[in-house]
PDB file of C-alpha atoms and ligand atoms in Angstrom:
ATOM      1  CA  MET A   1     111.970  81.379  92.865  1.00  0.00           C
ATOM      2  CA  ALA A   2     108.285  79.570  92.943  1.00  0.00           C
ATOM      3  CA  ARG A   3     107.573  76.614  95.174  1.00  0.00           C
ATOM      4  CA  MET A   4     107.985  73.252  93.361  1.00  0.00           C
ATOM      5  CA  LYS A   5     104.312  72.129  92.771  1.00  0.00           C
ATOM      6  CA  VAL A   6     103.195  68.485  93.729  1.00  0.00           C
ATOM      7  CA  TYR A   7     100.607  66.690  91.708  1.00  0.00           C
ATOM      8  CA  ALA A   8      98.927  63.710  93.027  1.00  0.00           C
ATOM      9  CA  HIS A   9      99.672  60.866  90.444  1.00  0.00           C
ATOM     10  CA  ARG A  10      96.511  58.925  89.879  1.00  0.00           C
ATOM     11  CA  GLY A  11      94.901  60.514  92.713  1.00  0.00           C
ATOM     12  CA  LEU A  12      96.552  59.678  96.244  1.00  0.00           C
ATOM     13  CA  SER A  13      97.531  56.369  94.888  1.00  0.00           C
ATOM     14  CA  GLY A  14     100.442  55.620  97.456  1.00  0.00           C
ATOM     15  CA  ILE A  15      97.763  54.905 100.051  1.00  0.00           C
ATOM     16  CA  TYR A  16      94.307  54.515  97.955  1.00  0.00           C
ATOM     17  CA  PRO A  17      93.569  52.476  94.914  1.00  0.00           C
ATOM     18  CA  GLU A  18      94.679  54.439  91.828  1.00  0.00           C
ATOM     19  CA  ASN A  19      92.409  56.500  89.805  1.00  0.00           C
ATOM     20  CA  THR A  20      89.254  55.907  91.634  1.00  0.00           C
ATOM     21  CA  MET A  21      87.130  58.703  93.426  1.00  0.00           C
ATOM     22  CA  VAL A  22      88.418  57.730  97.049  1.00  0.00           C
ATOM     23  CA  ALA A  23      92.047  58.453  95.768  1.00  0.00           C
ATOM     24  CA  PHE A  24      90.998  61.556  94.127  1.00  0.00           C
ATOM     25  CA  ALA A  25      88.999  62.802  97.171  1.00  0.00           C
ATOM     26  CA  HIS A  26      91.858  62.131  99.625  1.00  0.00           C
ATOM     27  CA  ALA A  27      94.513  64.050  97.022  1.00  0.00           C
ATOM     28  CA  ALA A  28      92.061  66.819  97.370  1.00  0.00           C
ATOM     29  CA  GLU A  29      92.022  66.746 101.071  1.00  0.00           C
ATOM     30  CA  ALA A  30      95.916  66.663 101.140  1.00  0.00           C
ATOM     31  CA  LYS A  31      95.941  69.842  99.106  1.00  0.00           C
ATOM     32  CA  PHE A  32      97.947  68.702  96.166  1.00  0.00           C
ATOM     33  CA  ASP A  33      98.407  71.548  93.506  1.00  0.00           C
ATOM     34  CA  ALA A  34      96.692  69.177  91.125  1.00  0.00           C
ATOM     35  CA  ILE A  35      95.195  65.766  90.644  1.00  0.00           C
ATOM     36  CA  GLU A  36      96.621  63.590  87.551  1.00  0.00           C
ATOM     37  CA  MET A  37      94.569  61.031  85.666  1.00  0.00           C
ATOM     38  CA  ASP A  38      94.278  58.845  82.745  1.00  0.00           C
ATOM     39  CA  VAL A  39      91.316  58.625  80.454  1.00  0.00           C
ATOM     40  CA  GLN A  40      90.403  56.225  77.805  1.00  0.00           C
ATOM     41  CA  LEU A  41      87.282  55.215  75.943  1.00  0.00           C
ATOM     42  CA  THR A  42      84.518  52.248  76.621  1.00  0.00           C
ATOM     43  CA  ARG A  43      83.066  50.403  73.860  1.00  0.00           C
ATOM     44  CA  ASP A  44      79.804  52.587  74.046  1.00  0.00           C
ATOM     45  CA  GLY A  45      82.004  55.768  73.787  1.00  0.00           C
ATOM     46  CA  GLN A  46      82.002  56.775  77.484  1.00  0.00           C
ATOM     47  CA  VAL A  47      85.210  58.563  78.910  1.00  0.00           C
ATOM     48  CA  VAL A  48      86.507  56.316  81.838  1.00  0.00           C
ATOM     49  CA  ILE A  49      89.452  57.091  84.167  1.00  0.00           C
ATOM     50  CA  ILE A  50      91.882  54.046  84.202  1.00  0.00           C
ATOM     51  CA  HIS A  51      95.643  53.662  83.258  1.00  0.00           C
ATOM     52  CA  ASP A  52      96.047  50.626  81.508  1.00  0.00           C
ATOM     53  CA  GLU A  53      94.472  49.559  78.207  1.00  0.00           C
ATOM     54  CA  THR A  54      93.077  46.323  80.107  1.00  0.00           C
ATOM     55  CA  ILE A  55      91.373  45.990  83.270  1.00  0.00           C
ATOM     56  CA  ASP A  56      93.455  43.022  84.518  1.00  0.00           C
ATOM     57  CA  ARG A  57      95.824  44.701  86.951  1.00  0.00           C
ATOM     58  CA  THR A  58      93.423  47.284  88.699  1.00  0.00           C
ATOM     59  CA  THR A  59      90.348  45.361  88.825  1.00  0.00           C
ATOM     60  CA  ASP A  60      88.847  41.919  89.605  1.00  0.00           C
ATOM     61  CA  GLY A  61      88.024  41.549  85.946  1.00  0.00           C
ATOM     62  CA  THR A  62      90.141  40.871  82.758  1.00  0.00           C
ATOM     63  CA  GLY A  63      90.141  42.179  79.168  1.00  0.00           C
ATOM     64  CA  LEU A  64      90.394  45.479  77.171  1.00  0.00           C
ATOM     65  CA  VAL A  65      88.681  48.614  78.659  1.00  0.00           C
ATOM     66  CA  MET A  66      87.352  49.330  75.144  1.00  0.00           C
ATOM     67  CA  SER A  67      85.624  45.761  74.989  1.00  0.00           C
ATOM     68  CA  TYR A  68      83.142  46.856  77.897  1.00  0.00           C
ATOM     69  CA  SER A  69      80.134  49.530  77.902  1.00  0.00           C
ATOM     70  CA  LEU A  70      80.580  51.787  81.072  1.00  0.00           C
ATOM     71  CA  ALA A  71      77.559  49.923  82.825  1.00  0.00           C
ATOM     72  CA  ASP A  72      79.509  46.747  82.513  1.00  0.00           C
ATOM     73  CA  LEU A  73      82.937  48.045  83.435  1.00  0.00           C
ATOM     74  CA  ARG A  74      81.307  49.563  86.664  1.00  0.00           C
ATOM     75  CA  ARG A  75      80.376  46.281  87.905  1.00  0.00           C
ATOM     76  CA  PHE A  76      84.008  45.423  88.544  1.00  0.00           C
ATOM     77  CA  ASN A  77      85.899  46.262  91.671  1.00  0.00           C
ATOM     78  CA  ALA A  78      88.767  48.708  91.024  1.00  0.00           C
ATOM     79  CA  THR A  79      90.688  47.945  94.227  1.00  0.00           C
ATOM     80  CA  ARG A  80      92.727  45.313  93.332  1.00  0.00           C
ATOM     81  CA  VAL A  81      96.069  47.263  93.647  1.00  0.00           C
ATOM     82  CA  ARG A  82      95.127  48.153  97.029  1.00  0.00           C
ATOM     83  CA  PRO A  83      92.687  45.667  98.359  1.00  0.00           C
ATOM     84  CA  ASP A  84      92.925  46.190 102.181  1.00  0.00           C
ATOM     85  CA  VAL A  85      92.271  50.068 102.269  1.00  0.00           C
ATOM     86  CA  VAL A  86      88.695  50.543 100.837  1.00  0.00           C
ATOM     87  CA  GLY A  87      86.198  47.560 100.402  1.00  0.00           C
ATOM     88  CA  SER A  88      85.081  48.194  96.802  1.00  0.00           C
ATOM     89  CA  ALA A  89      85.454  51.131  94.369  1.00  0.00           C
ATOM     90  CA  LYS A  90      84.118  51.373  90.699  1.00  0.00           C
ATOM     91  CA  ILE A  91      86.037  52.653  87.709  1.00  0.00           C
ATOM     92  CA  PRO A  92      85.087  56.448  87.673  1.00  0.00           C
ATOM     93  CA  SER A  93      83.514  57.835  84.693  1.00  0.00           C
ATOM     94  CA  PHE A  94      85.242  61.009  83.563  1.00  0.00           C
ATOM     95  CA  GLU A  95      81.672  62.688  84.020  1.00  0.00           C
ATOM     96  CA  GLU A  96      81.428  61.447  87.497  1.00  0.00           C
ATOM     97  CA  TYR A  97      84.837  63.228  88.112  1.00  0.00           C
ATOM     98  CA  CYS A  98      83.980  66.427  86.407  1.00  0.00           C
ATOM     99  CA  GLU A  99      80.872  66.721  88.397  1.00  0.00           C
ATOM    100  CA  TRP A 100      82.770  66.198  91.803  1.00  0.00           C
ATOM    101  CA  ALA A 101      85.373  68.768  90.781  1.00  0.00           C
ATOM    102  CA  SER A 102      82.999  71.245  89.645  1.00  0.00           C
ATOM    103  CA  SER A 103      81.790  71.416  93.362  1.00  0.00           C
ATOM    104  CA  ASP A 104      85.201  72.440  94.720  1.00  0.00           C
ATOM    105  CA  PRO A 105      87.006  75.388  93.132  1.00  0.00           C
ATOM    106  CA  SER A 106      90.362  74.303  94.576  1.00  0.00           C
ATOM    107  CA  VAL A 107      90.593  71.055  92.479  1.00  0.00           C
ATOM    108  CA  ARG A 108      93.044  71.312  89.424  1.00  0.00           C
ATOM    109  CA  THR A 109      93.174  68.349  87.268  1.00  0.00           C
ATOM    110  CA  ASN A 110      95.859  67.006  84.827  1.00  0.00           C
ATOM    111  CA  ILE A 111      94.225  64.884  82.385  1.00  0.00           C
ATOM    112  CA  GLU A 112      96.534  62.364  80.450  1.00  0.00           C
ATOM    113  CA  VAL A 113      94.991  61.285  77.409  1.00  0.00           C
ATOM    114  CA  LYS A 114      96.066  57.487  77.031  1.00  0.00           C
ATOM    115  CA  SER A 115      96.151  56.994  73.381  1.00  0.00           C
ATOM    116  CA  SER A 116      99.451  55.683  72.634  1.00  0.00           C
ATOM    117  CA  VAL A 117      98.669  52.005  72.622  1.00  0.00           C
ATOM    118  CA  ILE A 118      95.033  52.239  71.275  1.00  0.00           C
ATOM    119  CA  PHE A 119      93.983  55.410  69.440  1.00  0.00           C
ATOM    120  CA  TYR A 120      90.375  56.094  70.463  1.00  0.00           C
ATOM    121  CA  PRO A 121      88.717  58.179  67.762  1.00  0.00           C
ATOM    122  CA  GLY A 122      86.784  61.088  69.685  1.00  0.00           C
ATOM    123  CA  LEU A 123      88.549  60.904  73.021  1.00  0.00           C
ATOM    124  CA  GLU A 124      89.931  64.225  73.019  1.00  0.00           C
ATOM    125  CA  GLU A 125      86.701  65.744  71.798  1.00  0.00           C
ATOM    126  CA  LYS A 126      84.416  64.046  74.235  1.00  0.00           C
ATOM    127  CA  THR A 127      86.996  64.681  76.956  1.00  0.00           C
ATOM    128  CA  PHE A 128      86.999  68.499  76.142  1.00  0.00           C
ATOM    129  CA  ALA A 129      83.071  68.570  75.773  1.00  0.00           C
ATOM    130  CA  LEU A 130      82.946  67.230  79.582  1.00  0.00           C
ATOM    131  CA  ILE A 131      85.186  69.908  80.889  1.00  0.00           C
ATOM    132  CA  GLN A 132      83.124  72.350  79.077  1.00  0.00           C
ATOM    133  CA  LYS A 133      79.791  71.016  80.501  1.00  0.00           C
ATOM    134  CA  TYR A 134      81.322  71.294  84.024  1.00  0.00           C
ATOM    135  CA  HIS A 135      82.805  74.863  83.326  1.00  0.00           C
ATOM    136  CA  LEU A 136      86.306  73.356  84.312  1.00  0.00           C
ATOM    137  CA  GLU A 137      88.475  75.088  81.648  1.00  0.00           C
ATOM    138  CA  ASP A 138      90.422  77.286  84.014  1.00  0.00           C
ATOM    139  CA  ARG A 139      91.170  74.321  86.223  1.00  0.00           C
ATOM    140  CA  VAL A 140      92.504  71.827  83.822  1.00  0.00           C
ATOM    141  CA  PHE A 141      95.558  70.978  81.678  1.00  0.00           C
ATOM    142  CA  PHE A 142      96.132  68.070  79.334  1.00  0.00           C
ATOM    143  CA  SER A 143      99.115  65.615  78.671  1.00  0.00           C
ATOM    144  CA  SER A 144      99.929  62.962  76.445  1.00  0.00           C
ATOM    145  CA  PHE A 145     102.521  60.440  75.372  1.00  0.00           C
ATOM    146  CA  ASN A 146     100.780  60.457  72.059  1.00  0.00           C
ATOM    147  CA  HIS A 147     102.027  63.649  70.503  1.00  0.00           C
ATOM    148  CA  LEU A 148      99.433  63.774  67.883  1.00  0.00           C
ATOM    149  CA  SER A 149      96.648  63.692  70.590  1.00  0.00           C
ATOM    150  CA  LEU A 150      98.392  66.843  71.860  1.00  0.00           C
ATOM    151  CA  VAL A 151      98.205  68.607  68.141  1.00  0.00           C
ATOM    152  CA  LEU A 152      94.591  67.584  68.217  1.00  0.00           C
ATOM    153  CA  LEU A 153      93.763  68.875  71.597  1.00  0.00           C
ATOM    154  CA  HIS A 154      95.649  72.325  70.588  1.00  0.00           C
ATOM    155  CA  GLN A 155      92.922  72.697  67.703  1.00  0.00           C
ATOM    156  CA  ILE A 156      89.919  71.521  69.634  1.00  0.00           C
ATOM    157  CA  ALA A 157      90.729  73.383  73.049  1.00  0.00           C
ATOM    158  CA  PRO A 158      92.690  76.107  72.259  1.00  0.00           C
ATOM    159  CA  GLY A 159      93.797  77.952  75.553  1.00  0.00           C
ATOM    160  CA  ILE A 160      93.908  74.724  77.832  1.00  0.00           C
ATOM    161  CA  PRO A 161      97.582  74.040  78.643  1.00  0.00           C
ATOM    162  CA  LEU A 162      99.136  71.071  77.259  1.00  0.00           C
ATOM    163  CA  GLY A 163     102.215  68.717  78.557  1.00  0.00           C
ATOM    164  CA  LEU A 164     104.530  66.692  76.447  1.00  0.00           C
ATOM    165  CA  LEU A 165     104.921  63.294  78.020  1.00  0.00           C
ATOM    166  CA  VAL A 166     108.178  61.706  77.066  1.00  0.00           C
ATOM    167  CA  GLU A 167     109.374  58.207  78.160  1.00  0.00           C
ATOM    168  CA  LYS A 168     112.410  57.258  80.101  1.00  0.00           C
ATOM    169  CA  HIS A 169     114.750  58.044  76.931  1.00  0.00           C
ATOM    170  CA  GLY A 170     114.048  61.771  77.530  1.00  0.00           C
ATOM    171  CA  LEU A 171     114.298  64.225  74.839  1.00  0.00           C
ATOM    172  CA  VAL A 172     117.081  66.935  73.884  1.00  0.00           C
ATOM    173  CA  HIS A 173     115.897  70.322  72.809  1.00  0.00           C
ATOM    174  CA  ALA A 174     112.559  69.631  74.385  1.00  0.00           C
ATOM    175  CA  GLY A 175     111.915  73.264  75.185  1.00  0.00           C
ATOM    176  CA  SER A 176     112.704  74.468  71.564  1.00  0.00           C
ATOM    177  CA  LEU A 177     110.152  71.755  70.313  1.00  0.00           C
ATOM    178  CA  CYS A 178     107.350  72.496  72.969  1.00  0.00           C
ATOM    179  CA  SER A 179     107.581  76.152  72.310  1.00  0.00           C
ATOM    180  CA  ARG A 180     107.285  75.608  68.275  1.00  0.00           C
ATOM    181  CA  PHE A 181     104.291  73.322  68.774  1.00  0.00           C
ATOM    182  CA  GLY A 182     102.692  75.652  71.542  1.00  0.00           C
ATOM    183  CA  PHE A 183     102.953  73.055  74.387  1.00  0.00           C
ATOM    184  CA  ASP A 184     103.101  74.651  77.621  1.00  0.00           C
ATOM    185  CA  TYR A 185     104.940  72.076  79.513  1.00  0.00           C
ATOM    186  CA  PHE A 186     107.545  69.236  78.943  1.00  0.00           C
ATOM    187  CA  HIS A 187     106.808  66.309  81.310  1.00  0.00           C
ATOM    188  CA  PRO A 188     109.899  63.949  81.308  1.00  0.00           C
ATOM    189  CA  ALA A 189     110.600  60.951  83.403  1.00  0.00           C
ATOM    190  CA  LEU A 190     112.511  61.632  86.644  1.00  0.00           C
ATOM    191  CA  SER A 191     115.619  59.422  85.431  1.00  0.00           C
ATOM    192  CA  SER A 192     115.828  61.807  82.440  1.00  0.00           C
ATOM    193  CA  VAL A 193     116.075  65.032  83.912  1.00  0.00           C
ATOM    194  CA  THR A 194     119.172  67.307  83.943  1.00  0.00           C
ATOM    195  CA  ALA A 195     119.469  70.829  85.290  1.00  0.00           C
ATOM    196  CA  GLU A 196     120.491  71.896  81.714  1.00  0.00           C
ATOM    197  CA  GLY A 197     117.621  70.263  80.095  1.00  0.00           C
ATOM    198  CA  VAL A 198     115.330  72.087  82.682  1.00  0.00           C
ATOM    199  CA  ALA A 199     117.084  75.510  82.033  1.00  0.00           C
ATOM    200  CA  GLU A 200     116.701  74.963  78.212  1.00  0.00           C
ATOM    201  CA  CYS A 201     113.027  74.598  78.676  1.00  0.00           C
ATOM    202  CA  HIS A 202     112.829  77.529  81.095  1.00  0.00           C
ATOM    203  CA  ASP A 203     114.808  79.639  78.178  1.00  0.00           C
ATOM    204  CA  HIS A 204     111.790  78.945  75.798  1.00  0.00           C
ATOM    205  CA  GLY A 205     109.006  79.672  78.259  1.00  0.00           C
ATOM    206  CA  VAL A 206     108.095  76.137  78.976  1.00  0.00           C
ATOM    207  CA  GLY A 207     107.697  74.624  82.326  1.00  0.00           C
ATOM    208  CA  VAL A 208     109.185  71.201  83.391  1.00  0.00           C
ATOM    209  CA  GLN A 209     106.590  68.672  85.394  1.00  0.00           C
ATOM    210  CA  VAL A 210     108.435  65.470  86.399  1.00  0.00           C
ATOM    211  CA  TRP A 211     107.079  62.019  86.910  1.00  0.00           C
ATOM    212  CA  THR A 212     107.089  59.924  89.146  1.00  0.00           C
ATOM    213  CA  VAL A 213     108.891  61.534  92.137  1.00  0.00           C
ATOM    214  CA  ASP A 214     108.442  59.556  95.614  1.00  0.00           C
ATOM    215  CA  ALA A 215     111.922  59.496  97.295  1.00  0.00           C
ATOM    216  CA  LEU A 216     113.223  62.182  99.270  1.00  0.00           C
ATOM    217  CA  ALA A 217     116.606  62.278  97.605  1.00  0.00           C
ATOM    218  CA  ASP A 218     114.757  62.346  94.084  1.00  0.00           C
ATOM    219  CA  TRP A 219     112.666  65.341  95.543  1.00  0.00           C
ATOM    220  CA  ASP A 220     115.614  67.175  96.703  1.00  0.00           C
ATOM    221  CA  ARG A 221     117.376  66.564  93.094  1.00  0.00           C
ATOM    222  CA  MET A 222     114.344  67.897  91.255  1.00  0.00           C
ATOM    223  CA  ALA A 223     114.027  70.907  93.332  1.00  0.00           C
ATOM    224  CA  ALA A 224     118.057  71.468  92.788  1.00  0.00           C
ATOM    225  CA  ALA A 225     117.384  71.206  89.122  1.00  0.00           C
ATOM    226  CA  LYS A 226     114.553  73.904  89.470  1.00  0.00           C
ATOM    227  CA  VAL A 227     111.754  71.961  87.919  1.00  0.00           C
ATOM    228  CA  ASP A 228     108.458  73.538  88.298  1.00  0.00           C
ATOM    229  CA  ALA A 229     106.244  70.371  89.536  1.00  0.00           C
ATOM    230  CA  VAL A 230     106.653  66.777  90.392  1.00  0.00           C
ATOM    231  CA  PHE A 231     103.830  64.063  89.925  1.00  0.00           C
ATOM    232  CA  SER A 232     104.092  61.878  93.245  1.00  0.00           C
ATOM    233  CA  ASN A 233     102.059  59.105  94.844  1.00  0.00           C
ATOM    234  CA  PHE A 234     102.412  60.686  98.259  1.00  0.00           C
ATOM    235  CA  PRO A 235     101.822  64.236  99.536  1.00  0.00           C
ATOM    236  CA  ARG A 236     105.336  64.719 100.464  1.00  0.00           C
ATOM    237  CA  PRO A 237     108.342  62.172 100.505  1.00  0.00           C
ATOM    238  CA  GLN A 238     109.221  62.773 103.997  1.00  0.00           C
ATOM    239  CA  GLU A 239     105.885  61.326 105.058  1.00  0.00           C
ATOM    240  CA  HIS A 240     106.742  57.731 104.020  1.00  0.00           C
ATOM    241  CA  SER A 241     110.429  57.646 103.861  1.00  0.00           C
TER     242      SER A 241
HETATM  243  O1  G3P B   1     101.682  61.931  83.776  1.00  0.00           O
HETATM  244  C1  G3P B   1     102.625  61.293  84.308  1.00  0.00           C
HETATM  245  C2  G3P B   1     102.675  60.062  84.597  1.00  0.00           C
HETATM  246  O2  G3P B   1     101.299  59.734  84.777  1.00  0.00           O
HETATM  247  C3  G3P B   1     102.910  59.412  83.175  1.00  0.00           C
HETATM  248  O3  G3P B   1     103.060  58.045  83.630  1.00  0.00           O
HETATM  249  O4  G3P B   1     102.408  55.528  83.054  1.00  0.00           O
HETATM  250  O5  G3P B   1     101.930  56.759  85.286  1.00  0.00           O
HETATM  251  O6  G3P B   1     100.742  57.237  82.949  1.00  0.00           O
HETATM  252  P1  G3P B   1     102.061  56.736  83.759  1.00  0.00           P
HETATM  253 CA1   CA B   2      99.330  58.965  83.877  1.00  0.00          CA
END
């Protein structure tokens, strides 16, 4: 059986400020199987990497991401969640990330389209355009809690793998649904994962990639359930438990 892969959740965010270039660079250095990130749109229609719809939790500013231009957003310090590790870091543009990723062929990326709370018209198209500009098509896969974004991506970017993200309530017959809609992966929350659910996905040719797995006991339970990959804030649970 294939080794369970490990994806760096928001970069190496257990140690570095989440969704910053420093967290991504350290994730690449730590040889994660892929780097996960979240994308949204600025007021001037630029794709930026940030998890929340507001900048309040992760930066020294306040307000909605969509209320700022990219230039204005980049004036804030995005180290608020881990202030003592690096002095300052900017909110990365997705283009900055793509340019960096294009220089290292070992970097694979999971782009989570954050469009459930705010639907950003054009986010899917703009994100894919940058992937094409930097020739990253073979090294990315998309995911979203907004399943209509996935349907859009299926049309816009055929051939790029898609992951169906589901909240903690889980989803019965996920494999059946994913295979019908052409979604390659099911991305359930850790608490909802069962070995039966994983087997049902595999029976339909759908991979299972679980968020977010940090504790060693959870890591072992996911391996026993035969999941394909886990998203983690750390390289290996043993290293921080
Ligand atoms: O994609 C896995 C995980 O990132 C989903 O949850 O809230 O961390 O974006 P969240
Ligand atoms: Ca995410």
